[in-house]
mmCIF file of C-alpha atoms and ligand atoms in Angstrom:
data_model
loop_
_atom_site.group_PDB
_atom_site.id
_atom_site.type_symbol
_atom_site.label_atom_id
_atom_site.label_comp_id
_atom_site.label_asym_id
_atom_site.label_seq_id
_atom_site.Cartn_x
_atom_site.Cartn_y
_atom_site.Cartn_z
ATOM 1 C CA MET A 1 13.001 5.073 1.180
ATOM 2 C CA ALA A 2 11.285 5.462 -2.123
ATOM 3 C CA ILE A 3 8.683 3.849 -4.310
ATOM 4 C CA LEU A 4 10.311 3.284 -7.674
ATOM 5 C CA PRO A 5 8.589 3.409 -11.078
ATOM 6 C CA ILE A 6 7.975 -0.094 -12.476
ATOM 7 C CA THR A 7 9.124 -0.853 -16.029
ATOM 8 C CA LYS A 8 6.365 -2.239 -18.236
ATOM 9 C CA LEU A 9 6.225 -4.725 -21.122
ATOM 10 C CA GLY A 10 8.018 -3.181 -24.099
ATOM 11 C CA HIS A 11 10.893 -1.757 -22.031
ATOM 12 C CA PRO A 12 14.082 -3.386 -23.388
ATOM 13 C CA ILE A 13 15.575 -3.982 -19.906
ATOM 14 C CA LEU A 14 12.896 -6.648 -19.331
ATOM 15 C CA ARG A 15 14.129 -8.692 -22.289
ATOM 16 C CA ARG A 16 17.850 -8.982 -21.670
ATOM 17 C CA PRO A 17 19.887 -10.917 -19.111
ATOM 18 C CA ALA A 18 20.820 -8.818 -16.062
ATOM 19 C CA GLN A 19 24.422 -8.208 -14.983
ATOM 20 C CA PRO A 20 25.822 -10.189 -12.015
ATOM 21 C CA VAL A 21 26.124 -8.199 -8.777
ATOM 22 C CA ASP A 22 29.721 -7.482 -7.754
ATOM 23 C CA LEU A 23 29.983 -8.989 -4.254
ATOM 24 C CA MET A 24 31.973 -5.950 -3.064
ATOM 25 C CA THR A 25 28.903 -3.728 -3.544
ATOM 26 C CA ILE A 26 26.465 -5.792 -1.435
ATOM 27 C CA ASN A 27 27.420 -4.196 1.867
ATOM 28 C CA THR A 28 27.259 -0.635 0.551
ATOM 29 C CA LYS A 29 24.612 1.854 1.665
ATOM 30 C CA LYS A 30 23.563 2.348 -1.946
ATOM 31 C CA PHE A 31 22.854 -1.350 -2.502
ATOM 32 C CA HIS A 32 20.964 -1.682 0.795
ATOM 33 C CA ALA A 33 18.902 1.388 -0.135
ATOM 34 C CA LEU A 34 18.060 -0.273 -3.467
ATOM 35 C CA MET A 35 16.897 -3.465 -1.688
ATOM 36 C CA THR A 36 14.765 -1.392 0.731
ATOM 37 C CA ASP A 37 13.262 0.618 -2.131
ATOM 38 C CA MET A 38 12.458 -2.575 -4.048
ATOM 39 C CA ILE A 39 10.687 -4.022 -0.988
ATOM 40 C CA ASP A 40 8.682 -0.792 -0.552
ATOM 41 C CA THR A 41 7.841 -0.779 -4.272
ATOM 42 C CA MET A 42 6.767 -4.435 -4.169
ATOM 43 C CA TYR A 43 4.467 -3.821 -1.184
ATOM 44 C CA ALA A 44 3.035 -0.642 -2.740
ATOM 45 C CA ALA A 45 2.207 -2.613 -5.900
ATOM 46 C CA ARG A 46 0.945 -5.631 -3.880
ATOM 47 C CA GLY A 47 3.401 -8.019 -5.519
ATOM 48 C CA VAL A 48 4.788 -11.301 -4.167
ATOM 49 C CA GLY A 49 8.147 -10.597 -5.744
ATOM 50 C CA ILE A 50 10.042 -8.035 -7.783
ATOM 51 C CA ALA A 51 13.228 -8.156 -9.850
ATOM 52 C CA ALA A 52 15.729 -5.308 -10.298
ATOM 53 C CA PRO A 53 15.076 -4.929 -14.068
ATOM 54 C CA GLN A 54 11.456 -4.150 -13.116
ATOM 55 C CA VAL A 55 12.712 -0.977 -11.424
ATOM 56 C CA GLY A 56 15.090 -0.211 -14.294
ATOM 57 C CA VAL A 57 18.210 -1.613 -12.610
ATOM 58 C CA ASP A 58 20.389 -3.965 -14.654
ATOM 59 C CA LEU A 59 21.451 -6.296 -11.815
ATOM 60 C CA GLN A 60 20.837 -9.913 -10.810
ATOM 61 C CA LEU A 61 18.837 -8.977 -7.710
ATOM 62 C CA ALA A 62 15.260 -9.880 -6.821
ATOM 63 C CA ILE A 63 13.029 -9.690 -3.771
ATOM 64 C CA ILE A 64 10.824 -12.626 -2.817
ATOM 65 C CA ASN A 65 8.000 -12.140 -0.359
ATOM 66 C CA HIS A 66 7.584 -15.435 1.478
ATOM 67 C CA SER A 67 4.990 -15.479 4.290
ATOM 68 C CA ASP A 68 5.165 -11.670 4.476
ATOM 69 C CA THR A 69 8.911 -11.836 5.141
ATOM 70 C CA PRO A 70 10.643 -10.333 2.112
ATOM 71 C CA PHE A 71 14.205 -11.381 1.364
ATOM 72 C CA SER A 72 16.747 -10.637 -1.345
ATOM 73 C CA ILE A 73 18.222 -13.124 -3.762
ATOM 74 C CA ILE A 74 21.412 -12.033 -5.535
ATOM 75 C CA ASN A 75 23.049 -13.798 -8.509
ATOM 76 C CA PRO A 76 20.647 -16.770 -8.150
ATOM 77 C CA ARG A 77 21.124 -20.067 -9.977
ATOM 78 C CA ILE A 78 18.629 -22.905 -10.285
ATOM 79 C CA LEU A 79 20.627 -26.051 -9.473
ATOM 80 C CA HIS A 80 17.796 -28.556 -9.794
ATOM 81 C CA ARG A 81 14.221 -28.636 -11.073
ATOM 82 C CA SER A 82 11.734 -31.347 -10.091
ATOM 83 C CA PHE A 83 10.468 -33.628 -12.826
ATOM 84 C CA ARG A 84 6.942 -33.037 -11.533
ATOM 85 C CA SER A 85 5.388 -29.808 -12.775
ATOM 86 C CA ALA A 86 2.121 -27.967 -12.215
ATOM 87 C CA THR A 87 0.112 -25.282 -13.946
ATOM 88 C CA SER A 88 -1.005 -22.177 -12.100
ATOM 89 C CA GLU A 89 -2.172 -18.663 -12.881
ATOM 90 C CA GLU A 90 0.500 -15.949 -12.832
ATOM 91 C CA GLY A 91 0.579 -12.207 -13.160
ATOM 92 C CA CYS A 92 3.392 -9.670 -13.157
ATOM 93 C CA LEU A 93 3.860 -6.078 -11.977
ATOM 94 C CA SER A 94 5.276 -5.273 -15.427
ATOM 95 C CA LEU A 95 2.102 -6.535 -17.157
ATOM 96 C CA PRO A 96 -0.752 -4.975 -15.182
ATOM 97 C CA GLY A 97 -4.077 -6.722 -15.713
ATOM 98 C CA VAL A 98 -2.536 -9.660 -17.606
ATOM 99 C CA PHE A 99 -2.834 -13.165 -16.161
ATOM 100 C CA GLY A 100 -2.102 -16.551 -17.645
ATOM 101 C CA SER A 101 -1.537 -20.228 -16.906
ATOM 102 C CA VAL A 102 2.103 -21.214 -16.658
ATOM 103 C CA ARG A 103 3.463 -24.745 -16.222
ATOM 104 C CA ARG A 104 6.547 -24.927 -14.020
ATOM 105 C CA PRO A 105 8.434 -27.528 -11.971
ATOM 106 C CA VAL A 106 6.788 -27.976 -8.547
ATOM 107 C CA SER A 107 10.061 -27.681 -6.646
ATOM 108 C CA VAL A 108 13.492 -26.207 -7.290
ATOM 109 C CA THR A 109 16.877 -26.078 -5.603
ATOM 110 C CA VAL A 110 18.340 -22.591 -5.847
ATOM 111 C CA SER A 111 21.670 -21.119 -4.777
ATOM 112 C CA TYR A 112 21.951 -17.381 -4.228
ATOM 113 C CA ILE A 113 23.743 -14.692 -2.221
ATOM 114 C CA ASP A 114 21.635 -13.092 0.516
ATOM 115 C CA HIS A 115 21.448 -9.423 1.605
ATOM 116 C CA ASN A 116 24.504 -9.888 3.866
ATOM 117 C CA GLY A 117 26.627 -11.434 1.133
ATOM 118 C CA THR A 118 26.230 -14.980 2.489
ATOM 119 C CA GLU A 119 25.850 -17.799 -0.022
ATOM 120 C CA ARG A 120 22.766 -19.954 0.524
ATOM 121 C CA THR A 121 21.242 -23.020 -1.092
ATOM 122 C CA VAL A 122 17.550 -23.749 -0.547
ATOM 123 C CA GLU A 123 15.052 -26.282 -1.779
ATOM 124 C CA GLU A 124 11.582 -24.803 -2.163
ATOM 125 C CA SER A 125 8.245 -26.094 -3.393
ATOM 126 C CA GLY A 126 4.763 -24.778 -4.027
ATOM 127 C CA LEU A 127 4.041 -21.055 -4.394
ATOM 128 C CA VAL A 128 7.444 -19.860 -3.214
ATOM 129 C CA ALA A 129 9.176 -22.161 -5.749
ATOM 130 C CA ARG A 130 7.003 -20.576 -8.436
ATOM 131 C CA VAL A 131 7.936 -17.046 -7.284
ATOM 132 C CA PHE A 132 11.649 -17.995 -7.303
ATOM 133 C CA GLN A 133 11.312 -19.240 -10.897
ATOM 134 C CA HIS A 134 9.289 -16.217 -12.042
ATOM 135 C CA GLU A 135 11.832 -13.761 -10.582
ATOM 136 C CA ILE A 136 14.866 -15.685 -11.861
ATOM 137 C CA ASP A 137 13.222 -15.654 -15.314
ATOM 138 C CA HIS A 138 13.170 -11.841 -15.046
ATOM 139 C CA LEU A 139 16.931 -11.865 -14.427
ATOM 140 C CA ASN A 140 17.316 -13.880 -17.630
ATOM 141 C CA GLY A 141 15.133 -11.539 -19.696
ATOM 142 C CA LEU A 142 12.041 -13.754 -19.680
ATOM 143 C CA LEU A 143 8.468 -12.874 -18.710
ATOM 144 C CA PHE A 144 5.746 -15.341 -17.760
ATOM 145 C CA ILE A 145 3.992 -14.794 -21.089
ATOM 146 C CA HIS A 146 7.025 -16.375 -22.774
ATOM 147 C CA ARG A 147 6.322 -19.544 -20.752
ATOM 148 C CA MET A 148 2.679 -19.720 -21.784
ATOM 149 C CA LYS A 149 1.642 -22.329 -24.370
ATOM 150 C CA VAL A 150 -0.574 -19.741 -26.010
ATOM 151 C CA PRO A 151 0.610 -16.224 -25.126
ATOM 152 C CA PRO A 152 -2.030 -13.491 -25.201
ATOM 153 C CA LYS A 153 -2.067 -12.279 -28.840
ATOM 154 C CA ASP A 154 -3.097 -8.675 -28.247
ATOM 155 C CA LEU A 155 0.118 -7.956 -26.311
ATOM 156 C CA GLY A 156 2.292 -8.299 -29.405
ATOM 157 C CA VAL A 157 4.757 -10.291 -27.273
ATOM 158 C CA PRO A 158 8.279 -8.997 -28.045
HETATM 159 ZN ZN1 LIG B 201 7.123 -10.506 -12.962
#
């Protein structure tokens, strides 16, 4: 178990698409240790989610903390986005102290591989749908500031 250093805005890993996880590696000790470390790191930083690039790992893996029950999403794909959208304030562990209003679809259907290697498809709405979208953005090299109508100027958004 370890608390990993979190990559911050300006680190190139945050701005490029992450590599798909090879399904053969999911049941390895190393991969399970990474998932455990990411959960510990997320809790230590009081986040509601964390993506592998945020701990310097170039893989399509993220943790989502739903009702204090964290779970892994691996190689996720958004299959459907609701037409209805809503604006809400977001922050990010990679941009400490930065918050901004982001408009996103209210609900999404997502397919992903879970921590056991089982494929799942879920439809989520509300806060958890927002966390799914925020973390999947990370796996595509996007940060919430790139979704803002008017990104904060002083960040020099790369
Ligand atoms: Zn984030």
